[in-house]
mmCIF file of C-alpha atoms and ligand atoms in Angstrom:
data_model
loop_
_atom_site.group_PDB
_atom_site.id
_atom_site.type_symbol
_atom_site.label_atom_id
_atom_site.label_comp_id
_atom_site.label_asym_id
_atom_site.label_seq_id
_atom_site.Cartn_x
_atom_site.Cartn_y
_atom_site.Cartn_z
ATOM 1 C CA MET M 94 -0.175 -0.080 0.024
ATOM 2 C CA ARG M 95 1.437 3.475 -1.020
ATOM 3 C CA VAL M 96 0.213 6.382 0.803
ATOM 4 C CA ALA M 97 0.931 9.733 -0.564
ATOM 5 C CA ILE M 98 0.213 13.061 1.093
ATOM 6 C CA VAL M 99 -0.714 16.266 -0.106
ATOM 7 C CA GLY M 100 0.371 19.117 2.180
ATOM 8 C CA GLY M 101 2.878 16.493 4.091
ATOM 9 C CA THR M 102 5.402 19.221 4.486
ATOM 10 C CA GLY M 103 2.961 20.596 7.089
ATOM 11 C CA ALA M 104 2.591 19.342 10.998
ATOM 12 C CA LEU M 105 -0.109 16.953 10.418
ATOM 13 C CA GLY M 106 1.147 15.684 7.290
ATOM 14 C CA LEU M 107 4.457 15.108 8.563
ATOM 15 C CA GLY M 108 3.560 13.384 11.593
ATOM 16 C CA LEU M 109 0.981 10.938 9.498
ATOM 17 C CA ALA M 110 4.288 10.235 6.965
ATOM 18 C CA VAL M 111 6.383 9.373 9.944
ATOM 19 C CA ARG M 112 4.048 7.447 11.633
ATOM 20 C CA LEU M 113 3.153 5.377 8.449
ATOM 21 C CA ALA M 114 6.619 4.943 7.458
ATOM 22 C CA ARG M 115 7.346 3.967 11.062
ATOM 23 C CA ALA M 116 4.732 1.095 9.972
ATOM 24 C CA GLY M 117 6.018 -0.108 7.123
ATOM 25 C CA VAL M 118 3.909 1.659 5.206
ATOM 26 C CA GLU M 119 5.419 3.198 1.451
ATOM 27 C CA VAL M 120 4.747 6.580 1.874
ATOM 28 C CA VAL M 121 5.205 10.181 -0.638
ATOM 29 C CA ILE M 122 5.275 13.632 0.616
ATOM 30 C CA GLY M 123 3.572 15.935 -1.728
ATOM 31 C CA SER M 124 4.795 19.559 -1.492
ATOM 32 C CA ARG M 125 4.250 22.170 -4.016
ATOM 33 C CA SER M 126 8.049 22.959 -3.434
ATOM 34 C CA ASP M 127 10.291 20.404 -4.686
ATOM 35 C CA ALA M 128 12.910 21.337 -2.195
ATOM 36 C CA ARG M 129 10.405 21.297 0.426
ATOM 37 C CA ALA M 130 9.401 17.670 -0.775
ATOM 38 C CA ARG M 131 13.075 16.516 -0.430
ATOM 39 C CA GLU M 132 13.027 17.783 2.896
ATOM 40 C CA ALA M 133 10.444 16.319 4.453
ATOM 41 C CA GLU M 134 11.699 13.311 2.777
ATOM 42 C CA HIS M 135 14.719 13.679 4.574
ATOM 43 C CA GLN M 136 13.180 14.596 7.723
ATOM 44 C CA VAL M 137 10.822 10.958 7.917
ATOM 45 C CA LEU M 138 14.230 9.204 6.780
ATOM 46 C CA ARG M 139 16.128 10.926 10.324
ATOM 47 C CA ALA M 140 12.754 9.278 12.197
ATOM 48 C CA VAL M 141 12.577 6.042 10.671
ATOM 49 C CA PRO M 142 15.657 4.955 9.142
ATOM 50 C CA GLY M 143 15.081 3.160 6.134
ATOM 51 C CA ALA M 144 11.647 4.133 5.478
ATOM 52 C CA LEU M 145 9.773 3.416 2.463
ATOM 53 C CA ALA M 146 9.537 7.300 1.943
ATOM 54 C CA ARG M 147 10.363 9.649 -0.933
ATOM 55 C CA GLY M 148 8.923 13.571 -1.145
ATOM 56 C CA ALA M 149 7.372 14.338 -4.561
ATOM 57 C CA ILE M 150 5.680 17.679 -6.205
ATOM 58 C CA TRP M 151 2.148 17.224 -5.724
ATOM 59 C CA ASP M 152 0.116 15.802 -8.556
ATOM 60 C CA ARG M 153 3.478 13.636 -8.565
ATOM 61 C CA ALA M 154 2.447 12.186 -5.159
ATOM 62 C CA ALA M 155 -0.570 12.347 -6.173
ATOM 63 C CA ASP M 156 -0.565 9.879 -8.849
ATOM 64 C CA ALA M 157 2.098 7.253 -7.063
ATOM 65 C CA GLY M 158 -0.363 7.264 -4.134
ATOM 66 C CA GLU M 159 -3.017 4.390 -3.726
ATOM 67 C CA VAL M 160 -4.462 6.489 -0.712
ATOM 68 C CA VAL M 161 -4.308 10.190 -1.066
ATOM 69 C CA VAL M 162 -4.284 12.608 2.337
ATOM 70 C CA ILE M 163 -5.353 15.746 1.917
ATOM 71 C CA ALA M 164 -3.572 17.681 4.806
ATOM 72 C CA VAL M 165 -3.853 21.749 3.553
ATOM 73 C CA PRO M 166 -5.009 24.643 5.434
ATOM 74 C CA ALA M 167 -9.378 25.191 4.501
ATOM 75 C CA ALA M 168 -8.360 28.276 2.413
ATOM 76 C CA ALA M 169 -6.124 26.221 0.245
ATOM 77 C CA GLN M 170 -8.051 23.108 0.224
ATOM 78 C CA GLU M 171 -10.920 23.728 -2.720
ATOM 79 C CA ALA M 172 -8.042 25.389 -5.280
ATOM 80 C CA THR M 173 -5.608 21.751 -4.217
ATOM 81 C CA ILE M 174 -8.645 19.281 -4.486
ATOM 82 C CA ARG M 175 -9.345 21.157 -7.998
ATOM 83 C CA PHE M 176 -5.818 21.240 -9.594
ATOM 84 C CA LEU M 177 -5.283 17.169 -8.449
ATOM 85 C CA ALA M 178 -8.860 16.230 -9.130
ATOM 86 C CA PRO M 179 -7.515 14.378 -12.422
ATOM 87 C CA HIS M 180 -5.112 12.551 -10.376
ATOM 88 C CA LEU M 181 -7.231 11.356 -7.951
ATOM 89 C CA GLN M 182 -9.259 9.282 -10.406
ATOM 90 C CA GLY M 183 -10.258 5.613 -8.989
ATOM 91 C CA LYS M 184 -8.311 6.297 -5.573
ATOM 92 C CA VAL M 185 -9.142 6.653 -1.778
ATOM 93 C CA VAL M 186 -8.744 10.084 -0.572
ATOM 94 C CA VAL M 187 -8.616 10.850 3.123
ATOM 95 C CA ASP M 188 -9.441 14.731 3.643
ATOM 96 C CA ALA M 189 -8.253 16.115 7.104
ATOM 97 C CA THR M 190 -8.842 19.644 6.737
ATOM 98 C CA VAL M 191 -10.462 22.002 9.009
ATOM 99 C CA SER M 192 -11.680 25.269 8.970
ATOM 100 C CA LEU M 193 -11.344 27.052 11.814
ATOM 101 C CA ASP M 194 -11.948 30.359 12.719
ATOM 102 C CA PRO M 195 -8.996 32.140 12.349
ATOM 103 C CA SER M 196 -10.004 34.764 15.224
ATOM 104 C CA ASP M 197 -11.243 31.761 17.958
ATOM 105 C CA PRO M 198 -9.208 28.422 16.589
ATOM 106 C CA THR M 199 -11.452 26.641 19.573
ATOM 107 C CA SER M 200 -14.271 27.214 17.171
ATOM 108 C CA ALA M 201 -14.860 25.872 13.915
ATOM 109 C CA ALA M 202 -15.853 28.000 11.070
ATOM 110 C CA PRO M 203 -17.164 25.248 8.439
ATOM 111 C CA PRO M 204 -17.795 26.207 4.802
ATOM 112 C CA PRO M 205 -21.443 27.008 3.112
ATOM 113 C CA GLU M 206 -21.033 23.003 2.248
ATOM 114 C CA GLY M 207 -21.412 22.002 6.197
ATOM 115 C CA SER M 208 -17.755 20.989 6.623
ATOM 116 C CA CYS M 209 -14.445 20.921 4.675
ATOM 117 C CA ALA M 210 -15.160 16.930 4.031
ATOM 118 C CA LEU M 211 -18.319 17.710 2.095
ATOM 119 C CA ARG M 212 -17.091 20.339 0.146
ATOM 120 C CA ALA M 213 -13.840 18.202 -1.090
ATOM 121 C CA ARG M 214 -17.186 15.521 -1.773
ATOM 122 C CA THR M 215 -18.384 18.230 -4.102
ATOM 123 C CA LEU M 216 -15.529 18.715 -6.182
ATOM 124 C CA LEU M 217 -13.729 15.246 -6.086
ATOM 125 C CA PRO M 218 -14.847 12.763 -9.372
ATOM 126 C CA PRO M 219 -17.560 10.795 -8.087
ATOM 127 C CA GLU M 220 -15.797 7.184 -7.975
ATOM 128 C CA VAL M 221 -13.041 8.822 -5.556
ATOM 129 C CA GLY M 222 -13.551 6.608 -1.907
ATOM 130 C CA LEU M 223 -13.951 9.957 0.182
ATOM 131 C CA VAL M 224 -12.951 9.045 4.462
ATOM 132 C CA ALA M 225 -12.601 12.264 6.666
ATOM 133 C CA ALA M 226 -10.300 11.554 9.245
ATOM 134 C CA PHE M 227 -7.571 12.311 11.287
ATOM 135 C CA HIS M 228 -8.943 15.566 12.660
ATOM 136 C CA THR M 229 -8.484 14.932 16.698
ATOM 137 C CA LEU M 230 -4.565 13.455 16.139
ATOM 138 C CA SER M 231 -2.063 15.888 16.733
ATOM 139 C CA GLY M 232 0.494 15.717 14.183
ATOM 140 C CA ARG M 233 3.469 16.661 16.297
ATOM 141 C CA LEU M 234 2.679 13.629 18.569
ATOM 142 C CA LEU M 235 1.885 11.346 15.754
ATOM 143 C CA ALA M 236 5.665 12.574 14.659
ATOM 144 C CA ASP M 237 6.870 11.347 17.996
ATOM 145 C CA VAL M 238 7.057 7.657 16.656
ATOM 146 C CA ASP M 239 8.418 6.390 20.020
ATOM 147 C CA ARG M 240 5.154 8.165 21.927
ATOM 148 C CA PRO M 241 2.488 5.375 21.662
ATOM 149 C CA VAL M 242 -1.211 6.698 20.293
ATOM 150 C CA THR M 243 -3.891 5.901 22.762
ATOM 151 C CA ALA M 244 -6.154 8.275 21.580
ATOM 152 C CA ASP M 245 -8.754 7.101 18.845
ATOM 153 C CA ALA M 246 -8.783 8.089 15.049
ATOM 154 C CA LEU M 247 -12.357 8.825 14.629
ATOM 155 C CA LEU M 248 -13.486 8.451 10.441
ATOM 156 C CA CYS M 249 -16.255 8.597 8.712
ATOM 157 C CA GLY M 250 -17.684 8.596 4.816
ATOM 158 C CA ASP M 251 -19.947 6.788 2.582
ATOM 159 C CA ASP M 252 -18.096 4.046 1.091
ATOM 160 C CA PRO M 253 -17.844 1.192 3.346
ATOM 161 C CA GLU M 254 -14.529 -0.251 1.496
ATOM 162 C CA ALA M 255 -12.310 3.211 1.667
ATOM 163 C CA LYS M 256 -13.225 3.033 5.378
ATOM 164 C CA GLU M 257 -11.764 -0.553 5.748
ATOM 165 C CA THR M 258 -8.265 0.788 3.867
ATOM 166 C CA VAL M 259 -8.284 3.546 5.937
ATOM 167 C CA ALA M 260 -9.478 1.742 9.235
ATOM 168 C CA GLY M 261 -6.422 -0.628 8.277
ATOM 169 C CA LEU M 262 -3.803 2.043 7.820
ATOM 170 C CA CYS M 263 -5.099 3.041 10.907
ATOM 171 C CA GLU M 264 -4.312 -0.080 12.671
ATOM 172 C CA ARG M 265 -1.083 -0.628 11.113
ATOM 173 C CA MET M 266 0.030 2.586 12.786
ATOM 174 C CA GLY M 267 -0.898 1.441 16.041
ATOM 175 C CA ILE M 268 -4.044 3.597 16.158
ATOM 176 C CA ARG M 269 -7.407 2.266 16.997
ATOM 177 C CA PRO M 270 -9.902 3.327 14.551
ATOM 178 C CA VAL M 271 -13.350 3.908 14.979
ATOM 179 C CA ASP M 272 -16.248 4.766 12.469
ATOM 180 C CA VAL M 273 -18.448 7.123 13.461
ATOM 181 C CA GLY M 274 -20.598 6.479 10.180
ATOM 182 C CA PRO M 275 -21.818 8.619 7.092
ATOM 183 C CA LEU M 276 -19.582 11.403 6.214
ATOM 184 C CA ALA M 277 -21.949 14.175 6.897
ATOM 185 C CA LYS M 278 -20.793 13.076 10.262
ATOM 186 C CA SER M 279 -17.358 14.977 9.664
ATOM 187 C CA VAL M 280 -19.219 18.166 10.631
ATOM 188 C CA VAL M 281 -18.546 16.473 14.179
ATOM 189 C CA LEU M 282 -15.327 15.564 13.752
ATOM 190 C CA GLU M 283 -14.051 18.840 12.096
ATOM 191 C CA ALA M 284 -15.934 20.618 15.409
ATOM 192 C CA LEU M 285 -13.938 18.553 17.581
ATOM 193 C CA THR M 286 -10.804 19.692 16.356
ATOM 194 C CA GLY M 287 -11.214 22.976 17.728
ATOM 195 C CA ILE M 288 -12.570 21.819 21.051
ATOM 196 C CA LEU M 289 -8.934 20.253 21.681
ATOM 197 C CA ILE M 290 -7.290 22.746 20.863
ATOM 198 C CA GLY M 291 -9.427 25.103 23.230
ATOM 199 C CA LEU M 292 -8.739 21.670 25.676
ATOM 200 C CA ASN M 293 -4.627 21.873 25.045
ATOM 201 C CA ARG M 294 -4.832 25.932 26.519
ATOM 202 C CA ARG M 295 -7.176 25.210 29.108
ATOM 203 C CA TYR M 296 -5.191 22.751 30.647
ATOM 204 C CA ARG M 297 -1.923 23.152 29.449
ATOM 205 C CA ARG M 298 -1.406 20.195 27.451
ATOM 206 C CA ARG M 299 -0.138 19.628 23.910
ATOM 207 C CA HIS M 300 -1.576 16.484 22.916
ATOM 208 C CA VAL M 301 -5.585 15.805 24.187
ATOM 209 C CA GLY M 302 -7.205 13.395 21.956
ATOM 210 C CA VAL M 303 -10.489 11.375 21.888
ATOM 211 C CA ARG M 304 -10.856 7.729 22.995
ATOM 212 C CA PHE M 305 -14.468 6.499 23.213
ATOM 213 C CA THR M 306 -15.323 3.743 26.039
ATOM 214 C CA GLY M 307 -17.385 1.030 25.817
ATOM 215 C CA LEU M 308 -16.141 -0.358 22.615
ATOM 216 C CA SER M 309 -14.757 -3.481 22.738
ATOM 217 C CA ASP M 310 -13.401 -4.103 18.923
ATOM 218 C CA PRO M 311 -14.813 -1.104 17.090
ATOM 219 C CA SER M 312 -12.706 -2.153 13.929
ATOM 220 C CA SER M 313 -15.715 -5.053 13.671
ATOM 221 C CA PRO M 314 -18.722 -3.453 14.441
ATOM 222 C CA PRO M 315 -21.336 -5.767 15.068
ATOM 223 C CA PRO M 316 -23.840 -5.774 11.553
ATOM 224 C CA LEU M 317 -26.701 -2.970 11.226
ATOM 225 C CA ALA M 318 -29.083 -5.104 10.555
ATOM 226 C CA ALA M 319 -28.686 -6.819 14.309
ATOM 227 C CA TRP M 320 -29.534 -3.544 15.846
ATOM 228 C CA GLY M 321 -32.462 -2.961 13.575
ATOM 229 C CA ILE M 322 -30.777 -0.312 11.086
ATOM 230 C CA SER M 323 -30.692 -0.237 7.972
ATOM 231 C CA GLY M 324 -28.701 2.768 6.555
ATOM 232 C CA ARG M 325 -24.750 3.431 7.372
HETATM 233 N N1 NAP A 36 -1.864 20.181 13.083
HETATM 234 C C1 NAP A 36 -2.605 19.278 13.467
HETATM 235 O O1 NAP A 36 -1.785 18.490 14.142
HETATM 236 C C2 NAP A 36 -3.821 18.994 12.681
HETATM 237 C C3 NAP A 36 -4.734 18.226 13.792
HETATM 238 C C4 NAP A 36 -5.942 18.006 12.974
HETATM 239 C C5 NAP A 36 -6.022 18.470 11.566
HETATM 240 N N2 NAP A 36 -5.267 19.295 11.318
HETATM 241 C C6 NAP A 36 -5.913 20.106 9.789
HETATM 242 O O2 NAP A 36 -4.821 19.302 8.868
HETATM 243 C C7 NAP A 36 -4.709 20.094 7.779
HETATM 244 C C8 NAP A 36 -2.694 20.559 7.718
HETATM 245 O O3 NAP A 36 -2.705 20.770 9.222
HETATM 246 P P1 NAP A 36 -1.269 21.410 8.976
HETATM 247 O O4 NAP A 36 -1.007 22.128 10.859
HETATM 248 O O5 NAP A 36 -0.123 20.275 8.512
HETATM 249 O O6 NAP A 36 -1.165 22.707 8.092
HETATM 250 P P2 NAP A 36 -0.075 23.733 7.540
HETATM 251 O O7 NAP A 36 1.278 23.178 8.287
HETATM 252 O O8 NAP A 36 -0.588 25.148 7.837
HETATM 253 O O9 NAP A 36 -0.195 22.994 5.971
HETATM 254 C C9 NAP A 36 0.159 21.926 5.616
HETATM 255 C C10 NAP A 36 1.282 22.085 4.257
HETATM 256 O O10 NAP A 36 -0.106 22.436 3.030
HETATM 257 C C11 NAP A 36 0.831 23.672 2.514
HETATM 258 N N3 NAP A 36 -0.107 24.427 1.827
HETATM 259 C C12 NAP A 36 0.144 25.722 2.805
HETATM 260 N N4 NAP A 36 -0.428 26.602 2.192
HETATM 261 C C13 NAP A 36 -0.940 26.291 1.391
HETATM 262 C C14 NAP A 36 -1.808 26.683 0.502
HETATM 263 N N5 NAP A 36 -2.103 28.372 0.387
HETATM 264 N N6 NAP A 36 -2.237 26.621 -1.071
HETATM 265 C C15 NAP A 36 -1.588 25.256 -1.123
HETATM 266 N N7 NAP A 36 -0.932 24.216 0.025
HETATM 267 C C16 NAP A 36 -0.441 25.068 0.945
HETATM 268 C C17 NAP A 36 2.073 23.431 2.999
HETATM 269 O O11 NAP A 36 2.923 22.578 2.282
HETATM 270 P P3 NAP A 36 4.056 22.872 0.861
HETATM 271 O O12 NAP A 36 4.319 24.149 0.623
HETATM 272 O O13 NAP A 36 5.122 22.405 1.181
HETATM 273 O O14 NAP A 36 3.380 22.712 -0.428
HETATM 274 C C18 NAP A 36 1.928 23.108 4.064
HETATM 275 O O15 NAP A 36 3.293 22.606 4.472
HETATM 276 C C19 NAP A 36 -5.450 21.557 8.056
HETATM 277 O O16 NAP A 36 -6.368 21.586 7.701
HETATM 278 C C20 NAP A 36 -5.426 21.322 10.021
HETATM 279 O O17 NAP A 36 -6.719 22.327 10.251
HETATM 280 C C21 NAP A 36 -4.162 19.726 11.439
#
C-alpha cells in the first residue's frame, strides 16, 4: 500500500508520514515545492531510518498514491482538490482538512457545505472513495514515533471499502480506528479539532485526544441489521 500525503510538509502531514513509515507503509510526501518535499523526505528518513519514503511535487505524489491524504490549510483545500482531481480518479482520498475561526481557533468555521469533507465531496470525481479522518490526532504526537498514540482515529465516509482501507492503515500505525458513520458526521469531527485546541490551552497540554469507551472491538462493529438499522 502506497500512501501519498498532499501537504505532507506540514505538521499533520509530516506526522502521518512518519507514523506510516514507521509502520512499514510506503509514503510519498507531496509538496508544491520540490525542495520542501525533499526536506520532508529527509525528516522522515531521520525519524525512521530505512523507511520507504520519498518527496514529490503534489501531482506526482497524488499519481503515486493508492491512498491520497489531503492535509492542507482549509483556505487552500478547494484549489488543491480542483488542481489534483484529475490525479485522484479511482483512489481512496482521505480529507483531514479543518476550517477554524481565525479569530478563535477553538471554534470551527465550516464552509457553506457544512464541513471541509463535504466540500471535498462536491469537488472530487464521484468514484473517489472519500473518507474524512485524522482531525482529532495531533501531528506533533504522530511525529514522535516512540510515543504511543492512545487516542482513537475517528473516521467517517459513505464508502465502506474506502473506510476499511483507512481503518487498516490506522491499525498498522497502532491507532484504534473508530468509524463514526457517514461523511455527514465530518461536521462533528471537524468541530472537535477546535475543542481539542481549547482543551490543550485550558489544561496546558499538547496532545489532548479523543478515545471512546465501551467499544470492545471498534474495527469490527456488529452488523447494522443486528440493531435493526438499515443505513450506514
Ligand atoms: N496540525 C495538526 O496537528 C492538525 C490536526 C488535525 C487537523 N489538522 C488539519 O489538517 C490540515 C493541515 O494541518 P497542518 O497543521 O499540517 O497545516 P499547515 O502546516 O499549515 O499546512 C500543511 C501544508 O499545506 C501546504 N500549504 C500551505 N499553504 C498552502 C496554500 N495556500 N495552498 C496549498 N498548499 C498550502 C504547505 O505545504 P507546501 O508548502 O510544502 O506545499 C504546508 O506545509 C489543516 O486543515 C488543519 O486544520 C491539523
